């Protein structure tokens, strides 16, 4: 979808301002920079051209273009010359092409008129959504006879009228028009003796280059004052551009109070530099050391939080830029007007007002989120929704229990024990024995809050001290820090941790290289972080289980979804032990023993190892079947009347749509989005939008401010990708998803950073100001801390806050061979629906795979199918349909109609996996799930048999509460699913291979 001129003007409002300024000559020799209004095809000619007027005679034109280019090696890029009609001129010769200027001879075939010199043409190779911009090499098509007429000493007979970019967004002006080497040398000479120079810069002109000074700074000269105007309540961002004349380290910016003529003060506490100070995504203090190599430029983005009640007037103070004891003072003069802005001015993000969001602590408190209940502590027992954790005196779990019924629709008083014995660490000596005698301090609770309970215990032996700190949160997340300190030199044949699990809670497994499904009898796994995003697994049953993950103190969340290999896991020093560690899972007479071993090692006195681990107690809550029946997704931007006629209730708005065009930056067309959502609400529809954290659109207003933060927000990488990224971001990034129609080029986010604070604030703003009803997550690159914050802001003030998680199959090389459900399980407590299934095979995979990797049921969730529309017969055994109209075969309306006809809302879902299911078949390959009402039931039958089969139903009429003598069994007509049939309880029923039936018993 190509943006229209109105969209372009919104996107580029600030850049257009630059163009208007640029078209007014600052001096006689000032070059005019203008917008080409998309008047040529950049895929053929590139994004930049010089407009040349030929005024000479003869058939040789000469022009020297002072283009001041930021790209390296311009002599290795092709030059294309056209006349005003667009006809390419073949007789062209280039001389002395460099970054500052270039001389071009060409044949003026159309006489004294305008000609265009395109100087960065590229070819887009690679895939449509992952392009690879390759700049065309120079070529010579010139005729030898014409070349012989060129006199290199001839006087230029052309004038440079202007330099154009294909549109405003592609412009280099003014901050990417480089200073010449001579200008830079002169500047350095005038400031000899200084370690660095500081150039105050307006927020409108983001500092973009790190290897060159902009010509704008040469023209302005070194300034010691920054002046700007702010409204009351506004967050006023500004930049201090530091140019290093030698290598400088520990760059810091400090601020004085600002004081106006009346003596009123804006406190220095209201001013900070986001490069060095702030708040991390988890609420802890952020500090960063900034170093600048000689000859490089560093933007230090800062902001003044002007109080809402500030008096009018001009406030004056100081910004002190300091590094290694050398400093420069910049006078700040901020005029505060009598206008008042709301929300810090965040409704004008083009002014960088939302940079304040990077340090937000919004929704950081660990308050309990529905449907969860407050944690309660009784002696060593901690109770939470549907589960219980019982602690030993050493701080480790003595028992874990769940109370969910096998159907997963209710909580009972019957405990399902997860463990057969307490979990424990074992320290094995060279003889293969465990000889350490431990004394522990006993269990001490350090926090007892509704959302979090924490504890500690210290165990000591002659040679070791083990400090255990643990915590559990209201959703069932358990975190352990286990610090092992050597009190003397010691050697071990192995240090391992045992999870002895109940066989009844170990039926299935997912992770550590195993596809979700029935647990293998024996299992042996080794660390391989270079290739595998694997540090734990889930083992469990439908109504009881545990996910465990092994970490150390240096754990850093890896990249995921196509990018794992570019930032993989760090091998934990403790568990990994130079790849000696691993995990075995072995059944015995009483239990299934998970043994996480680390192998032989020596520890010197005073040495410390962290054997940290996390647990997730599953399921998180009961499944909400009525939500499944009532929430019917329409996954496409479309006319709302058309959507309403489908019986859908929720619209998912992807990116690359008119109201949400740019990936993970849904703020530019927010007025259109609000209008659409308001209309949807009037028609009884809810609207969720695509917005996540993994990559960020290059259309983000803050792109270069984020870039100034080094690798905090953007991952390091090889660069490349779409031409805009190469021309403006330059290098050291990872190019991500690209939408050709609107040229939306995203950059990969580095992981856990302050962009998550911005993301939470953005979600809050969209909920409160635009009215979104939730979010569609396309994979997730943040952790559970951010997820909890997102859930809080999305559900604030009664908003529904529906979170829908999609994932493609992560079990491949690029994703590190992980399982989607295992990878994202920490988020499941806050998800309303799963859409797992892209690149999943619904025909070849068995029921155990559907249950564990796709359905979400063992975790308290329900889902939908994706790839090719899924298998609708097998899907209904798990209460799943496909999602319209994403896939060609995705039309669940006939099944929706049956749901409504039968009245599935309020029914009790009893899955085939439950021993209480009142209907079974006489073929183990044909499964039945029951949806039970008072006087009727819906039976979903699906076959995994290799051929068409005939089956009989085994019905427990007493459990159903139906008199078999009066019962009728019908297969109602369901379009594209089944034809109408009638059966008796004794009939054989034919079930086609890979299909099934929906039967109503009354």
Coordinates of N, CA and C in Angstrom, one line a residue, residues 434-635:
X434 N 27.9 -38.7 48.3 CA 27.6 -37.3 48.8 C 27.9 -37.3 50.3
X435 N 29.0 -36.7 50.7 CA 29.5 -36.8 52.1 C 29.3 -35.5 52.8
X436 N 28.8 -34.4 52.2 CA 28.6 -33.1 52.9 C 27.5 -33.2 53.9
X437 N 27.8 -32.7 55.1 CA 26.8 -32.6 56.1 C 26.4 -31.2 56.3
X438 N 25.1 -30.9 56.0 CA 24.6 -29.5 56.0 C 23.9 -29.2 57.3
X439 N 24.0 -27.9 57.7 CA 23.2 -27.3 58.7 C 22.6 -26.1 58.0
X440 N 21.2 -25.9 58.2 CA 20.6 -24.8 57.6 C 20.0 -23.9 58.7
X441 N 19.8 -22.6 58.3 CA 19.3 -21.6 59.2 C 17.8 -21.7 59.4
X442 N 17.2 -22.6 58.6 CA 15.7 -22.6 58.6 C 15.1 -21.6 57.6
X443 N 13.9 -21.7 57.4 CA 13.2 -20.9 56.4 C 12.8 -19.6 57.1
X444 N 13.1 -18.5 56.4 CA 12.8 -17.1 56.8 C 12.1 -16.4 55.7
X445 N 10.9 -16.0 56.0 CA 10.1 -15.2 55.0 C 10.6 -13.7 55.0
X446 N 10.9 -13.1 53.9 CA 11.4 -11.8 53.9 C 10.3 -10.8 53.3
X447 N 9.3 -11.4 52.6 CA 8.2 -10.6 52.1 C 7.0 -11.4 52.0
X448 N 5.9 -10.8 52.5 CA 4.6 -11.5 52.4 C 3.6 -10.4 51.9
X449 N 3.5 -10.4 50.6 CA 2.5 -9.4 50.0 C 1.5 -10.2 49.1
X450 N 0.5 -9.5 48.7 CA -0.6 -10.2 47.9 C 0.0 -10.7 46.6
X451 N 1.0 -10.0 46.1 CA 1.5 -10.4 44.8 C 2.8 -11.2 44.8
X452 N 3.5 -11.1 45.9 CA 4.8 -11.7 46.0 C 5.1 -12.2 47.4
X453 N 5.6 -13.4 47.5 CA 6.1 -13.9 48.8 C 7.5 -14.3 48.5
X454 N 8.4 -13.8 49.4 CA 9.9 -14.1 49.3 C 10.4 -14.8 50.6
X455 N 11.5 -15.5 50.4 CA 12.0 -16.2 51.6 C 13.5 -16.4 51.3
X456 N 14.2 -16.9 52.4 CA 15.6 -17.2 52.3 C 16.0 -18.2 53.3
X457 N 17.1 -18.9 53.0 CA 17.6 -19.9 53.9 C 19.1 -20.1 53.6
X458 N 19.9 -20.3 54.6 CA 21.3 -20.4 54.4 C 21.7 -21.8 54.9
X459 N 22.4 -22.6 54.1 CA 22.9 -23.9 54.5 C 24.4 -23.9 54.4
X460 N 25.0 -24.5 55.4 CA 26.5 -24.5 55.5 C 27.0 -25.9 55.8
X461 N 28.1 -26.2 55.2 CA 28.9 -27.5 55.5 C 30.3 -27.0 55.7
X462 N 31.2 -28.0 55.9 CA 32.6 -27.6 56.2 C 33.2 -26.9 55.0
X463 N 32.8 -27.3 53.8 CA 33.5 -26.8 52.6 C 32.7 -25.8 51.8
X464 N 31.3 -25.7 52.0 CA 30.5 -24.9 51.2 C 29.5 -24.1 52.0
X465 N 29.1 -23.0 51.4 CA 27.9 -22.3 51.9 C 26.9 -22.1 50.8
X466 N 25.6 -22.4 51.1 CA 24.6 -22.3 50.0 C 23.6 -21.3 50.5
X467 N 23.5 -20.1 49.8 CA 22.6 -19.1 50.1 C 21.4 -19.2 49.2
X468 N 20.2 -19.5 49.7 CA 19.0 -19.7 48.8 C 18.1 -18.5 49.1
X469 N 17.7 -17.8 48.0 CA 16.7 -16.9 48.1 C 15.6 -17.3 47.0
X470 N 14.4 -17.3 47.4 CA 13.3 -17.7 46.5 C 12.1 -16.7 46.6
X471 N 11.3 -16.7 45.6 CA 10.1 -16.0 45.6 C 9.1 -16.6 44.7
X472 N 7.8 -16.4 45.1 CA 6.7 -16.9 44.2 C 5.8 -15.7 44.0
X473 N 5.2 -15.6 42.8 CA 4.3 -14.6 42.5 C 2.9 -15.2 42.3
X474 N 1.9 -14.4 42.3 CA 0.5 -14.8 42.4 C 0.1 -15.7 41.2
X475 N 0.9 -15.7 40.1 CA 0.5 -16.5 38.9 C 1.1 -17.8 38.9
X476 N 2.0 -18.1 39.9 CA 2.7 -19.4 39.9 C 4.1 -19.4 39.4
X477 N 4.7 -18.2 39.2 CA 6.1 -18.1 38.8 C 7.0 -18.2 40.1
X478 N 7.9 -19.1 40.1 CA 8.8 -19.3 41.2 C 10.3 -19.0 40.8
X479 N 11.0 -18.2 41.5 CA 12.3 -17.8 41.1 C 13.3 -18.1 42.2
X480 N 14.4 -18.8 41.9 CA 15.4 -19.1 42.9 C 16.7 -18.6 42.5
X481 N 17.4 -17.9 43.4 CA 18.8 -17.6 43.3 C 19.6 -18.5 44.3
X482 N 20.5 -19.3 43.8 CA 21.2 -20.3 44.6 C 22.7 -20.0 44.5
X483 N 23.2 -19.4 45.6 CA 24.6 -18.9 45.6 C 25.4 -20.0 46.3
X484 N 26.4 -20.6 45.6 CA 27.3 -21.6 46.2 C 28.6 -20.9 46.4
X485 N 29.1 -20.9 47.6 CA 30.4 -20.3 47.9 C 31.3 -21.3 48.5
X486 N 32.5 -21.5 48.0 CA 33.5 -22.4 48.5 C 34.2 -21.8 49.8
X487 N 34.1 -22.5 50.9 CA 34.7 -22.1 52.1 C 36.2 -22.6 52.2
X488 N 36.5 -23.6 51.3 CA 37.9 -24.1 51.2 C 38.0 -24.6 49.8
X489 N 39.2 -25.0 49.4 CA 39.4 -25.6 48.1 C 38.7 -26.9 48.1
X490 N 37.9 -27.2 47.0 CA 37.1 -28.4 47.0 C 36.9 -28.9 45.6
X491 N 36.8 -30.2 45.4 CA 36.6 -30.8 44.1 C 35.3 -31.7 44.2
X492 N 34.6 -31.7 43.0 CA 33.4 -32.4 43.0 C 33.4 -33.2 41.7
X493 N 32.8 -34.4 41.8 CA 32.6 -35.2 40.5 C 31.4 -34.7 39.8
X494 N 30.4 -34.2 40.6 CA 29.2 -33.6 40.0 C 28.5 -32.7 41.1
X495 N 27.9 -31.7 40.6 CA 26.9 -30.9 41.4 C 25.6 -31.0 40.6
X496 N 24.5 -31.5 41.2 CA 23.3 -31.7 40.4 C 22.1 -31.3 41.3
X497 N 21.0 -31.1 40.5 CA 19.7 -30.7 41.2 C 18.7 -31.7 40.7
X498 N 17.9 -32.3 41.7 CA 16.9 -33.3 41.4 C 15.5 -32.8 41.6
X499 N 14.7 -33.0 40.6 CA 13.3 -32.8 40.6 C 12.6 -34.2 40.5
X500 N 12.2 -34.8 41.6 CA 11.5 -36.1 41.5 C 10.0 -35.9 41.4
X501 N 9.5 -36.2 40.2 CA 8.1 -35.8 39.8 C 7.2 -37.1 39.9
X502 N 6.0 -36.8 40.2 CA 5.0 -37.9 40.2 C 4.8 -38.3 38.7
X503 N 4.7 -39.6 38.5 CA 4.4 -40.1 37.2 C 3.1 -39.5 36.6
X504 N 2.1 -39.3 37.5 CA 0.8 -38.8 37.0 C 1.0 -37.3 36.6
X505 N 2.0 -36.7 37.1 CA 2.3 -35.3 36.7 C 3.4 -35.2 35.6
X506 N 3.7 -36.3 35.0 CA 4.8 -36.3 34.1 C 4.5 -37.0 32.8
X507 N 3.2 -37.0 32.4 CA 2.7 -37.7 31.2 C 3.3 -37.1 29.9
X508 N 3.4 -35.8 29.9 CA 3.8 -35.1 28.7 C 5.1 -34.3 28.9
X509 N 5.8 -34.0 27.9 CA 7.0 -33.2 28.0 C 7.1 -32.3 26.7
X510 N 7.7 -31.1 26.9 CA 8.0 -30.2 25.8 C 9.2 -29.4 26.1
X511 N 10.1 -29.4 25.2 CA 11.4 -28.6 25.4 C 12.6 -29.5 25.3
X512 N 13.8 -28.8 25.4 CA 15.1 -29.5 25.4 C 15.2 -30.4 24.1
X513 N 14.6 -29.9 23.0 CA 14.7 -30.6 21.8 C 13.6 -31.6 21.5
X514 N 12.7 -31.8 22.5 CA 11.6 -32.7 22.2 C 10.3 -31.9 21.9
X515 N 9.7 -32.4 20.8 CA 8.4 -31.8 20.4 C 7.4 -32.1 21.4
X516 N 6.4 -31.2 21.7 CA 5.4 -31.4 22.7 C 4.6 -32.6 22.5
X517 N 4.4 -33.4 23.5 CA 3.7 -34.7 23.4 C 4.0 -35.6 24.5
X518 N 3.8 -36.9 24.3 CA 4.1 -37.9 25.3 C 5.6 -37.9 25.7
X519 N 5.8 -37.9 27.0 CA 7.2 -37.9 27.4 C 7.9 -39.2 27.0
X520 N 9.1 -39.1 26.5 CA 9.9 -40.3 26.2 C 10.3 -41.0 27.5
X521 N 10.5 -42.3 27.5 CA 10.8 -43.0 28.7 C 12.1 -42.5 29.3
X522 N 13.1 -42.4 28.6 CA 14.4 -41.9 29.1 C 14.8 -40.8 28.2
X523 N 15.6 -39.9 28.8 CA 15.9 -38.7 28.1 C 17.3 -38.2 28.5
X524 N 18.1 -37.8 27.6 CA 19.5 -37.3 27.9 C 19.8 -36.1 27.0
X525 N 20.1 -35.0 27.6 CA 20.2 -33.7 26.9 C 21.5 -33.0 27.3
X526 N 22.2 -32.4 26.4 CA 23.4 -31.6 26.7 C 23.3 -30.2 26.2
X527 N 23.9 -29.2 26.9 CA 23.9 -27.8 26.5 C 24.5 -27.6 25.1
X528 N 24.0 -26.7 24.4 CA 24.5 -26.3 23.1 C 23.9 -25.0 22.7
X529 N 24.3 -23.9 23.5 CA 23.7 -22.6 23.4 C 24.0 -22.0 22.0
X530 N 25.1 -22.3 21.4 CA 25.4 -21.7 20.1 C 24.4 -22.0 19.0
X531 N 23.7 -23.1 19.2 CA 22.7 -23.5 18.2 C 21.3 -23.7 18.7
X532 N 21.2 -23.8 20.0 CA 19.9 -24.2 20.6 C 19.4 -23.3 21.7
X533 N 18.2 -22.7 21.5 CA 17.6 -21.9 22.5 C 16.9 -22.8 23.5
X534 N 17.7 -23.5 24.3 CA 17.2 -24.5 25.2 C 17.9 -24.4 26.5
X535 N 17.1 -24.1 27.6 CA 17.7 -24.1 28.9 C 16.7 -24.7 29.9
X536 N 15.7 -25.4 29.4 CA 14.7 -26.0 30.3 C 13.5 -26.6 29.5
X537 N 12.6 -27.1 30.3 CA 11.5 -27.8 29.6 C 10.2 -27.8 30.5
X538 N 9.1 -28.1 29.9 CA 7.9 -28.3 30.7 C 7.6 -29.8 30.7
X539 N 7.3 -30.3 31.9 CA 6.9 -31.7 32.1 C 5.6 -31.7 32.9
X540 N 4.6 -32.4 32.5 CA 3.3 -32.3 33.2 C 2.2 -33.1 32.6
X541 N 1.1 -32.9 33.2 CA -0.2 -33.5 32.7 C -1.1 -32.3 32.4
X542 N -2.3 -32.6 32.0 CA -3.3 -31.5 31.7 C -3.5 -30.6 32.9
X543 N -3.6 -31.2 34.1 CA -4.0 -30.4 35.2 C -2.9 -30.3 36.3
X544 N -1.7 -30.7 36.0 CA -0.6 -30.5 36.9 C 0.7 -30.6 36.1
X545 N 1.7 -29.7 36.5 CA 2.9 -29.7 35.8 C 3.9 -28.7 36.2
X546 N 5.1 -28.7 35.7 CA 6.1 -27.7 36.0 C 6.9 -27.4 34.8
X547 N 7.2 -26.1 34.6 CA 8.3 -25.8 33.7 C 9.5 -25.4 34.5
X548 N 10.7 -25.8 34.1 CA 11.9 -25.4 34.8 C 12.8 -24.8 33.8
X549 N 13.6 -23.8 34.2 CA 14.6 -23.3 33.3 C 15.8 -22.9 34.2
X550 N 17.0 -23.2 33.7 CA 18.3 -23.2 34.4 C 19.0 -21.9 34.0
X551 N 19.4 -21.1 34.9 CA 20.1 -19.8 34.6 C 21.3 -19.6 35.5
X552 N 22.1 -18.6 35.3 CA 23.0 -18.1 36.3 C 22.8 -16.6 36.4
X553 N 23.8 -15.9 37.1 CA 23.6 -14.5 37.4 C 23.8 -13.7 36.1
X554 N 24.4 -14.2 35.1 CA 24.7 -13.5 33.9 C 23.6 -13.7 32.8
X555 N 22.5 -14.3 33.1 CA 21.5 -14.6 32.1 C 21.1 -13.4 31.4
X556 N 21.0 -13.5 30.0 CA 20.5 -12.4 29.2 C 19.5 -13.0 28.2
X557 N 18.3 -12.4 28.1 CA 17.3 -13.0 27.2 C 17.9 -13.0 25.8
X558 N 17.9 -14.1 25.1 CA 18.3 -14.1 23.7 C 17.3 -13.5 22.7
X559 N 17.7 -13.3 21.5 CA 16.8 -12.9 20.5 C 16.0 -14.2 20.1
X560 N 14.8 -13.9 19.5 CA 14.0 -15.1 19.0 C 13.4 -14.7 17.7
X561 N 12.6 -15.6 17.2 CA 11.9 -15.5 15.9 C 12.8 -15.0 14.8
X562 N 13.6 -15.9 14.2 CA 14.5 -15.8 13.1 C 15.9 -15.2 13.5
X563 N 16.0 -14.7 14.7 CA 17.3 -14.0 15.0 C 18.1 -14.7 16.2
X564 N 17.7 -15.9 16.6 CA 18.4 -16.5 17.8 C 19.9 -16.5 17.6
X565 N 20.3 -16.9 16.4 CA 21.8 -17.2 16.2 C 22.5 -15.9 16.3
X566 N 21.9 -14.7 16.1 CA 22.6 -13.5 16.2 C 22.7 -12.9 17.6
X567 N 22.0 -13.5 18.6 CA 22.2 -13.2 20.0 C 21.7 -14.5 20.8
X568 N 22.5 -15.5 20.9 CA 22.1 -16.7 21.5 C 22.2 -16.6 23.1
X569 N 21.7 -17.7 23.7 CA 21.9 -17.8 25.2 C 23.4 -17.8 25.5
X570 N 23.6 -17.3 26.7 CA 25.0 -17.4 27.3 C 25.0 -18.7 28.1
X571 N 26.0 -19.5 27.9 CA 26.1 -20.8 28.6 C 26.3 -20.4 30.1
X572 N 25.4 -20.9 31.0 CA 25.6 -20.6 32.4 C 26.8 -21.3 33.0
X573 N 27.6 -20.5 33.6 CA 28.9 -21.0 34.2 C 28.7 -22.2 35.1
X574 N 27.6 -22.1 35.9 CA 27.3 -23.2 36.8 C 26.8 -24.4 36.2
X575 N 25.6 -24.3 35.6 CA 25.0 -25.5 35.0 C 25.7 -26.0 33.8
X576 N 26.2 -25.1 33.0 CA 26.9 -25.5 31.8 C 28.2 -26.1 32.0
X577 N 29.0 -25.4 32.8 CA 30.4 -26.0 33.2 C 31.2 -26.4 32.0
X578 N 31.4 -25.4 31.1 CA 32.1 -25.7 29.8 C 31.6 -26.9 29.1
X579 N 30.2 -26.9 29.0 CA 29.5 -28.0 28.3 C 29.6 -29.4 28.9
X580 N 30.0 -29.5 30.1 CA 30.0 -30.7 30.8 C 28.6 -31.1 31.3
X581 N 27.8 -30.0 31.5 CA 26.5 -30.2 32.1 C 25.4 -30.7 31.2
X582 N 24.3 -31.1 31.7 CA 23.2 -31.6 30.9 C 22.0 -32.0 31.8
X583 N 21.0 -32.6 31.2 CA 19.8 -33.1 32.0 C 19.5 -34.5 31.5
X584 N 19.2 -35.3 32.5 CA 18.6 -36.6 32.2 C 17.3 -36.7 32.9
X585 N 16.4 -37.5 32.2 CA 15.1 -37.7 32.8 C 14.8 -39.2 32.8
X586 N 14.7 -39.8 34.0 CA 14.6 -41.2 34.1 C 13.5 -41.7 35.0
X587 N 12.6 -42.6 34.5 CA 11.6 -43.1 35.4 C 12.1 -44.2 36.3
X588 N 11.6 -44.3 37.5 CA 11.9 -45.4 38.4 C 10.5 -45.9 39.0
X589 N 10.6 -46.8 40.0 CA 9.3 -47.4 40.4 C 8.4 -46.3 41.0
X590 N 8.9 -45.3 41.6 CA 8.1 -44.3 42.3 C 7.9 -43.0 41.6
X591 N 8.9 -42.6 40.8 CA 8.9 -41.2 40.3 C 9.5 -41.1 38.9
X592 N 9.4 -39.9 38.3 CA 10.2 -39.6 37.1 C 11.2 -38.6 37.6
X593 N 12.5 -39.0 37.5 CA 13.5 -38.1 38.1 C 14.2 -37.2 37.1
X594 N 14.0 -35.9 37.3 CA 14.7 -34.9 36.4 C 16.0 -34.6 37.1
X595 N 17.1 -34.9 36.5 CA 18.4 -34.7 37.1 C 19.2 -33.7 36.2
X596 N 19.3 -32.5 36.8 CA 20.1 -31.4 36.1 C 21.5 -31.5 36.7
X597 N 22.4 -32.0 35.9 CA 23.8 -32.2 36.4 C 24.8 -31.2 35.7
X598 N 25.9 -30.9 36.4 CA 26.8 -30.0 35.8 C 28.2 -30.5 35.7
X599 N 28.5 -31.8 36.1 CA 29.7 -32.4 35.9 C 30.8 -32.1 36.9
X600 N 32.0 -32.6 36.6 CA 33.1 -32.5 37.5 C 33.7 -31.1 37.5
X601 N 34.1 -30.6 38.7 CA 34.7 -29.2 38.7 C 35.4 -29.0 40.0
X602 N 36.4 -28.1 40.0 CA 37.1 -27.7 41.2 C 36.7 -26.3 41.6
X603 N 36.6 -26.0 42.9 CA 36.3 -24.7 43.3 C 37.4 -24.2 44.3
X604 N 38.0 -23.1 44.0 CA 39.0 -22.5 45.0 C 38.3 -21.9 46.1
X605 N 38.9 -21.8 47.2 CA 38.3 -21.1 48.4 C 37.9 -19.7 48.0
X606 N 36.7 -19.3 48.3 CA 36.1 -18.0 48.0 C 35.4 -17.9 46.6
X607 N 35.6 -19.0 45.8 CA 34.9 -19.0 44.5 C 33.4 -19.1 44.7
X608 N 32.6 -18.5 43.8 CA 31.2 -18.4 43.8 C 30.6 -18.9 42.5
X609 N 29.5 -19.7 42.7 CA 28.7 -20.2 41.5 C 27.3 -19.9 41.8
X610 N 26.5 -19.5 40.8 CA 25.1 -19.3 40.9 C 24.3 -20.4 40.1
X611 N 23.7 -21.3 40.9 CA 22.8 -22.3 40.3 C 21.4 -21.8 40.3
X612 N 21.1 -20.8 39.6 CA 19.7 -20.2 39.7 C 18.8 -21.0 38.8
X613 N 17.5 -21.0 39.1 CA 16.5 -21.7 38.3 C 15.2 -21.0 38.5
X614 N 14.3 -21.2 37.5 CA 12.9 -20.7 37.6 C 12.0 -21.9 37.5
X615 N 10.8 -21.8 38.1 CA 9.8 -22.8 37.9 C 8.5 -22.1 37.6
X616 N 7.7 -22.7 36.8 CA 6.3 -22.2 36.5 C 5.4 -23.4 36.9
X617 N 4.5 -23.2 37.8 CA 3.5 -24.2 38.2 C 2.3 -24.1 37.3
X618 N 2.1 -25.2 36.6 CA 0.9 -25.2 35.7 C -0.1 -26.2 36.1
X619 N -1.4 -26.0 35.7 CA -1.9 -24.9 34.9 C -2.0 -23.6 35.7
X620 N -2.3 -22.5 35.0 CA -2.3 -21.2 35.7 C -3.7 -20.9 36.2
X621 N -4.7 -21.3 35.5 CA -6.1 -21.1 35.9 C -7.0 -22.1 35.0
X622 N -8.2 -22.1 35.3 CA -9.1 -23.0 34.5 C -9.3 -22.4 33.1
X623 N -9.7 -23.3 32.2 CA -10.0 -22.7 30.9 C -11.4 -22.0 30.9
X624 N -11.4 -20.9 30.1 CA -12.7 -20.1 30.1 C -13.4 -20.5 28.8
X625 N -14.2 -21.5 28.8 CA -14.9 -22.0 27.6 C -15.8 -20.9 27.1
X626 N -16.5 -20.2 27.9 CA -17.5 -19.2 27.4 C -16.8 -18.1 26.7
X627 N -15.6 -17.7 27.1 CA -14.8 -16.7 26.4 C -14.5 -17.3 25.0
X628 N -14.2 -18.5 24.9 CA -13.9 -19.2 23.6 C -15.1 -19.1 22.7
X629 N -16.3 -19.4 23.2 CA -17.5 -19.4 22.4 C -17.9 -18.0 22.0
X630 N -17.7 -17.1 22.9 CA -18.2 -15.7 22.7 C -17.2 -14.8 21.8
X631 N -16.0 -15.2 21.8 CA -14.9 -14.4 21.2 C -14.5 -14.9 19.9
X632 N -15.1 -14.4 18.8 CA -14.9 -14.9 17.5 C -14.1 -13.8 16.7
X633 N -12.8 -14.2 16.4 CA -11.9 -13.2 15.8 C -12.1 -13.1 14.3
X634 N -12.0 -11.9 13.8 CA -11.9 -11.6 12.4 C -10.5 -11.0 12.2
X635 N -9.6 -11.7 11.6 CA -8.2 -11.3 11.6 C -7.8 -10.6 10.2

